Short mmCIF file of C-alpha atoms in Angstrom, two decimals:
data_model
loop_
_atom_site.label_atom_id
_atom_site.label_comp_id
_atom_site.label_asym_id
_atom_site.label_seq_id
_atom_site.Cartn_x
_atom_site.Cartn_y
_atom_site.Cartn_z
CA UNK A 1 -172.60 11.89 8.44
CA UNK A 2 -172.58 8.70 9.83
CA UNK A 3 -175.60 6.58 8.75
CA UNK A 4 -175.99 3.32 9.22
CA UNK A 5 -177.78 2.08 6.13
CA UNK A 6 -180.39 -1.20 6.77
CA UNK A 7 -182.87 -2.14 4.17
CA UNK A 8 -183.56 -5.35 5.84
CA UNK A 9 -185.36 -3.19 8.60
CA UNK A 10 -188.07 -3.71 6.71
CA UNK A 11 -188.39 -7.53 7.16
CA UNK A 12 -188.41 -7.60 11.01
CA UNK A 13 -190.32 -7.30 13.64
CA UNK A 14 -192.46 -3.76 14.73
CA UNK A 15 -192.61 -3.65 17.93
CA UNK A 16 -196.19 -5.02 18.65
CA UNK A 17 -194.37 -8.39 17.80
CA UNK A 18 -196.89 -9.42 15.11
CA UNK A 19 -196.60 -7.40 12.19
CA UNK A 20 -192.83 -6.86 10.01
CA UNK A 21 -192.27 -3.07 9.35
CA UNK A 22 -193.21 -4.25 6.01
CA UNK A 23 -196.68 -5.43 7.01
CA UNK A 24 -196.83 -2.24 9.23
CA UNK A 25 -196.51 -0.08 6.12
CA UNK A 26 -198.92 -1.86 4.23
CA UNK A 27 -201.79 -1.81 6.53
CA UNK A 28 -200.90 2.19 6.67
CA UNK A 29 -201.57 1.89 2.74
CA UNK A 30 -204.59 0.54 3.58
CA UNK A 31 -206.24 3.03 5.69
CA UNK A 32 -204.91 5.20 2.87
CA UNK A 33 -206.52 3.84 0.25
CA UNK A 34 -209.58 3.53 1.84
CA UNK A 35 -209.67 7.25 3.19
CA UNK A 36 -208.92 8.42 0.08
CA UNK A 37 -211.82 6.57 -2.31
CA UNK A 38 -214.12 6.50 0.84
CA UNK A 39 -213.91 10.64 0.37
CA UNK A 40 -213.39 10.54 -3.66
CA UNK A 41 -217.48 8.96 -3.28
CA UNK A 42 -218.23 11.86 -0.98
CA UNK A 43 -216.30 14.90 -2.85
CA UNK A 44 -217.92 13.41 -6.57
CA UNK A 45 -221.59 13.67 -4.67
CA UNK A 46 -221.03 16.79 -3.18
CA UNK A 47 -218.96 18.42 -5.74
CA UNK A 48 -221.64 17.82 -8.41
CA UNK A 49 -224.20 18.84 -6.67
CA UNK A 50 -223.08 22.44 -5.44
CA UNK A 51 -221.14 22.75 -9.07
CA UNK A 52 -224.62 22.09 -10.43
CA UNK A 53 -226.04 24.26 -7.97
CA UNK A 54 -223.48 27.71 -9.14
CA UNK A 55 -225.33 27.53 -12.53
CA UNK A 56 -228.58 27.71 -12.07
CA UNK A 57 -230.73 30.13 -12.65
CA UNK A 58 -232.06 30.60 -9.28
CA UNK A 59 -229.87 33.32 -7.37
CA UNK A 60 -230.39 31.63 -3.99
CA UNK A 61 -228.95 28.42 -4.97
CA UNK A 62 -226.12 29.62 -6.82
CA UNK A 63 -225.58 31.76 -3.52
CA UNK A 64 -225.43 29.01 -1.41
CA UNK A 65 -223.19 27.39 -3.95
CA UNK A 66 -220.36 29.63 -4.13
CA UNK A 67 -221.07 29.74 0.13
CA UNK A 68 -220.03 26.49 0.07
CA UNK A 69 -216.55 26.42 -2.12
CA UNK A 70 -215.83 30.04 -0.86
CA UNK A 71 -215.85 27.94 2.73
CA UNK A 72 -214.12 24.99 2.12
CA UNK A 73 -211.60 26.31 -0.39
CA UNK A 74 -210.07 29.15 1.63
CA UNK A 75 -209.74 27.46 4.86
CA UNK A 76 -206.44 25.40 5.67
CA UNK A 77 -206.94 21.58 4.87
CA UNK A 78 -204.99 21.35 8.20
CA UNK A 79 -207.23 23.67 10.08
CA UNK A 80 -209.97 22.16 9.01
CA UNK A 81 -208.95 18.39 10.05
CA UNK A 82 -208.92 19.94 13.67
CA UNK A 83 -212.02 21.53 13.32
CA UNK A 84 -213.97 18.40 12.53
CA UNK A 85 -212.07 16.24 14.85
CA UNK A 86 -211.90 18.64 18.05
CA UNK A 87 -214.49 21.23 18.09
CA UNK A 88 -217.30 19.63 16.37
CA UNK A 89 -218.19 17.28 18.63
CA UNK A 90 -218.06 20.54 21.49
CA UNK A 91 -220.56 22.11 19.85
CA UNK A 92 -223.32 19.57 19.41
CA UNK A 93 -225.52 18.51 21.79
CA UNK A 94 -223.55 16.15 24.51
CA UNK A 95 -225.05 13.15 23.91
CA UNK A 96 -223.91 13.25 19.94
CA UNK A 97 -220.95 14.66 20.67
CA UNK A 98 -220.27 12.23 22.55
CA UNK A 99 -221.21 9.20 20.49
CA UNK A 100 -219.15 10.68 17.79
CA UNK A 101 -215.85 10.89 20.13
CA UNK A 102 -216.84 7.24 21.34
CA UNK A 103 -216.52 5.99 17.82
CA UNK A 104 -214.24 3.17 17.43
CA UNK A 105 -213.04 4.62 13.83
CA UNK A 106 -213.51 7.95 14.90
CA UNK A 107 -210.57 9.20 13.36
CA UNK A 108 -211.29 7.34 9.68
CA UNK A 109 -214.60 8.58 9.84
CA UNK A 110 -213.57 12.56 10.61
CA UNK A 111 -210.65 12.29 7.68
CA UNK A 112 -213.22 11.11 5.51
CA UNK A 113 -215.55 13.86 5.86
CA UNK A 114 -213.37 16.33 5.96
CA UNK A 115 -211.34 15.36 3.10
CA UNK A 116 -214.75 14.62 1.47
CA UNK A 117 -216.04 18.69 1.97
CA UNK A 118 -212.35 20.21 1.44
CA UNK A 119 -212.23 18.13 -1.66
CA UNK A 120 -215.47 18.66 -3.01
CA UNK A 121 -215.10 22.44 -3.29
CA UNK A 122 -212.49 22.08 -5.66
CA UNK A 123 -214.75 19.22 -7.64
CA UNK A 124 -217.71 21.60 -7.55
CA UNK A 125 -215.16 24.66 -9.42
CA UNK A 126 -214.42 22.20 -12.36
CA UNK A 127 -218.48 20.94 -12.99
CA UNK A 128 -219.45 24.38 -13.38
CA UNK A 129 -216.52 25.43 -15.12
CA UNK A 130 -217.06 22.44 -17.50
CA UNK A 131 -220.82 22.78 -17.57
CA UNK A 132 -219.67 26.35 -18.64
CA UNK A 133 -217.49 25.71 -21.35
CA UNK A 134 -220.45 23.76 -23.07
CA UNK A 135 -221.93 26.56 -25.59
CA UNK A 136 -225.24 27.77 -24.94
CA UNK A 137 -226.68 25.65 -28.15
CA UNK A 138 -227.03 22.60 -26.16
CA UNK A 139 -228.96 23.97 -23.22
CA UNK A 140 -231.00 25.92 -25.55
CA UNK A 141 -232.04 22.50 -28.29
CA UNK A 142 -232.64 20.63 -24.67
CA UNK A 143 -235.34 22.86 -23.52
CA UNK A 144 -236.70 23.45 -27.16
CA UNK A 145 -236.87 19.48 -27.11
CA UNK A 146 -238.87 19.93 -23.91
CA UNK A 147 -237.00 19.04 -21.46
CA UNK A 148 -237.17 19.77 -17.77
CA UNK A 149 -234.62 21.66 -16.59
CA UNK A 150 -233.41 18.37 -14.32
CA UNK A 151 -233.32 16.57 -17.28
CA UNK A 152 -231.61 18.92 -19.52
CA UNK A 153 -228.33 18.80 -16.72
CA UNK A 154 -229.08 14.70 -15.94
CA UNK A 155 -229.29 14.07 -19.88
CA UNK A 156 -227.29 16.63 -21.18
CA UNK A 157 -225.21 19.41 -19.66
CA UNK A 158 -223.81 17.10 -17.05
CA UNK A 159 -222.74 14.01 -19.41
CA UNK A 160 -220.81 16.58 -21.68
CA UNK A 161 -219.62 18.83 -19.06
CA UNK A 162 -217.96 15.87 -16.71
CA UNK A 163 -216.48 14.13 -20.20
CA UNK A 164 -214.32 18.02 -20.25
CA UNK A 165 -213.13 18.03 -16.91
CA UNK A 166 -211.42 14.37 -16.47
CA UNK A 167 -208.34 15.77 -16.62
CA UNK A 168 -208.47 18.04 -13.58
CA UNK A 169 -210.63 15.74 -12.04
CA UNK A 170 -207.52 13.21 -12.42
CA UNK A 171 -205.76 15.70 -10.66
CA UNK A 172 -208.09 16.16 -7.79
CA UNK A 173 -208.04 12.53 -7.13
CA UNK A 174 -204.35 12.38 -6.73
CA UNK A 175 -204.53 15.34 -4.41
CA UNK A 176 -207.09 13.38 -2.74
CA UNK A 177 -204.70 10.75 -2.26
CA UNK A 178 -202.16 12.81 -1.23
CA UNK A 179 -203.84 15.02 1.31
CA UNK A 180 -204.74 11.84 3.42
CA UNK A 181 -201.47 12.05 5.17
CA UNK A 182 -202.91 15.03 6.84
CA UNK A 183 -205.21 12.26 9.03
CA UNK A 184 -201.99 11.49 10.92
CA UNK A 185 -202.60 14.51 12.78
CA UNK A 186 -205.50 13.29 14.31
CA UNK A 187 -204.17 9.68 14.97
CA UNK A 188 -205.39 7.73 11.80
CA UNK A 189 -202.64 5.09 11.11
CA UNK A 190 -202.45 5.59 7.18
CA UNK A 191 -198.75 5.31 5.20
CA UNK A 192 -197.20 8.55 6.61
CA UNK A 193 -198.01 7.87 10.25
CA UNK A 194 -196.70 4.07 9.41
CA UNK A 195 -193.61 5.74 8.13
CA UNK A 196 -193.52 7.80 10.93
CA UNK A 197 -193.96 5.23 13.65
CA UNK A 198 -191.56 2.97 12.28
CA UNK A 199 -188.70 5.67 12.21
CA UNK A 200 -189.45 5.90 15.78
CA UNK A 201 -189.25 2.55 16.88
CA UNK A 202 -186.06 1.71 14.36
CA UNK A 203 -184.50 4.85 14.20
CA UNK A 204 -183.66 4.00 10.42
CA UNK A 205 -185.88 7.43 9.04
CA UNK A 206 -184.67 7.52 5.45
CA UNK A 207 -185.46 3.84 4.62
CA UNK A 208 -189.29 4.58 6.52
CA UNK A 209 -189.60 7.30 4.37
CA UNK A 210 -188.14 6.16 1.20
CA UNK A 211 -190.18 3.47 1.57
CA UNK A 212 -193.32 5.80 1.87
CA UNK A 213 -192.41 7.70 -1.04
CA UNK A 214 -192.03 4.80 -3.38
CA UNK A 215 -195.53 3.23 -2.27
CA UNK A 216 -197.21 7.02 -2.82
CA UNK A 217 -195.80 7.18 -6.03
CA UNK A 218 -196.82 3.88 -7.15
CA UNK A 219 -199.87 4.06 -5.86
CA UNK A 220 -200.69 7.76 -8.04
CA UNK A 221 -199.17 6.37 -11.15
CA UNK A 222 -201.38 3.31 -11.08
CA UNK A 223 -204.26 5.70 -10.24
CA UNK A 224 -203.36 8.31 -13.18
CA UNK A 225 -203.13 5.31 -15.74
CA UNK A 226 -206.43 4.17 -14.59
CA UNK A 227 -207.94 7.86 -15.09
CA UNK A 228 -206.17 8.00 -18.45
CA UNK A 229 -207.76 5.18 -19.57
CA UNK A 230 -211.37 6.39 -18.01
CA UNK A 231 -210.83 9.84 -20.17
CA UNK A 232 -209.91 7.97 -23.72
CA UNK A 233 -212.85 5.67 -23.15
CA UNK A 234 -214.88 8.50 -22.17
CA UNK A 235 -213.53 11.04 -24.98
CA UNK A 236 -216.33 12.25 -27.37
CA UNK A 237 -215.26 13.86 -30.41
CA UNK A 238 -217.28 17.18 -31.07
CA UNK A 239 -218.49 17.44 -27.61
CA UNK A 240 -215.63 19.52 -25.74
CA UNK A 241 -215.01 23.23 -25.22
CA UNK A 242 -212.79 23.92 -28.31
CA UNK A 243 -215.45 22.30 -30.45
CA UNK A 244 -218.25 24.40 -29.30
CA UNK A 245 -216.94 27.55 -29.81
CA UNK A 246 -215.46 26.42 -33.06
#
């Protein structure tokens, strides 16, 4: 094999003659960033609510509820990306559908929705798993105290049960992160279609990519030490799953 090894690539000029393959790469990290947190907000809102949703009493909402994850967990994040993008807009009404493939972000917006549903499927299995795990004394002392049953999950169910789940939670925003790449496919310029474009233009694919993977893992450790420190700040002794059944 007969490479020809140039880290300096990376201090030159991309093609559109204003940006180094550096810069190129870090306005890719932007987009990634800001796909990823942009559908972290959405998947937290949604995720909450339909976890919420599978455990309460009412059958039709819980119904609906396990509708929803049943949907967006089985199908293919991939799939789904083209589904949004491509065949939404067909099946509205023409004038929508075609404001929404006239957007100028189109492609941000699309990988943040998606990733936002996909994601929040997974959120919504962890909220009632953790609002689950609580033992049935602190549901029971909230409604004996009076309590509505929206206040008994704002006040209590929900502070406990979200305090148990940080961990996988931390895991689901990594994934979050992660998954992002997948908005290549629809023409988003985040890292991997950076990384992609520049081994294209340079032909140098293992410094493009080695570059990528460095950046992504930087970017998760920083985001896992940040979680960490969210879930020892957030820790309360007494209040988790082992403790309840104990």
């Amino acid at each position: 094999m007969h490479y020809h090894w140039n880290w300096h690539i990376f201090w030159q000029m991309s093609p559109d003659g204003t940006h180094t393959y550096l810069e190129t790469l870090l306005a890719g990290l932007g987009w990634t960033i800001a796909t990823a947190l942009s559908a972290w907000v959405m998947a937290l809102i949604l995720g909450i609510a339909v976890g919420v949703a599978r455990t309460l009493p009412q059958r039709a909402l819980r119904a609906l509820g396990n509708a929803w994850v049943e949907l967006f967990r089985n199908i293919p994040l991939l799939v789904q990306m083209f589904l949004w993008f491509f065949v939404l807009p067909e099946l509205l009404p023409t004038p929508l559908g075609d404001w929404l493939k006239a957007l100028p972000e189109a492609p941000f917006v699309t990988a943040v929705v998606c990733l936002g549903c996909f994601t929040s499927a997974r959120v919504a299995v962890q909220v009632a798993a953790g609002i689950e795990a609580l033992s049935g004394g602190q549901r029971l002392a909230a409604v004996a105290l009076g309590l509505r049953l929206g206040q008994v999950y704002r006040l209590v169910l929900l502070p406990l049960g979200l305090r148990i789940i940080l961990p996988p939670l931390t895991s689901e925003f990594l994934n979050i992160i992660k998954n992002s790449s997948v908005a290549l496919t629809i023409g988003l310029v985040e890292l991997t279609a950076s990384a992609r474009a520049m081994q294209e233009f340079s032909f140098q694919v293992f410094e493009a990519f080695s570059a990528a993977t460095l950046i992504y893992v930087a970017v998760n450790l920083l985001a896992l030490s940040l979680m960490r420190a969210l879930e020892r700040r957030a820790a309360l002794p007494g209040a988790g799953a082992g403790a309840g059944a104990a």
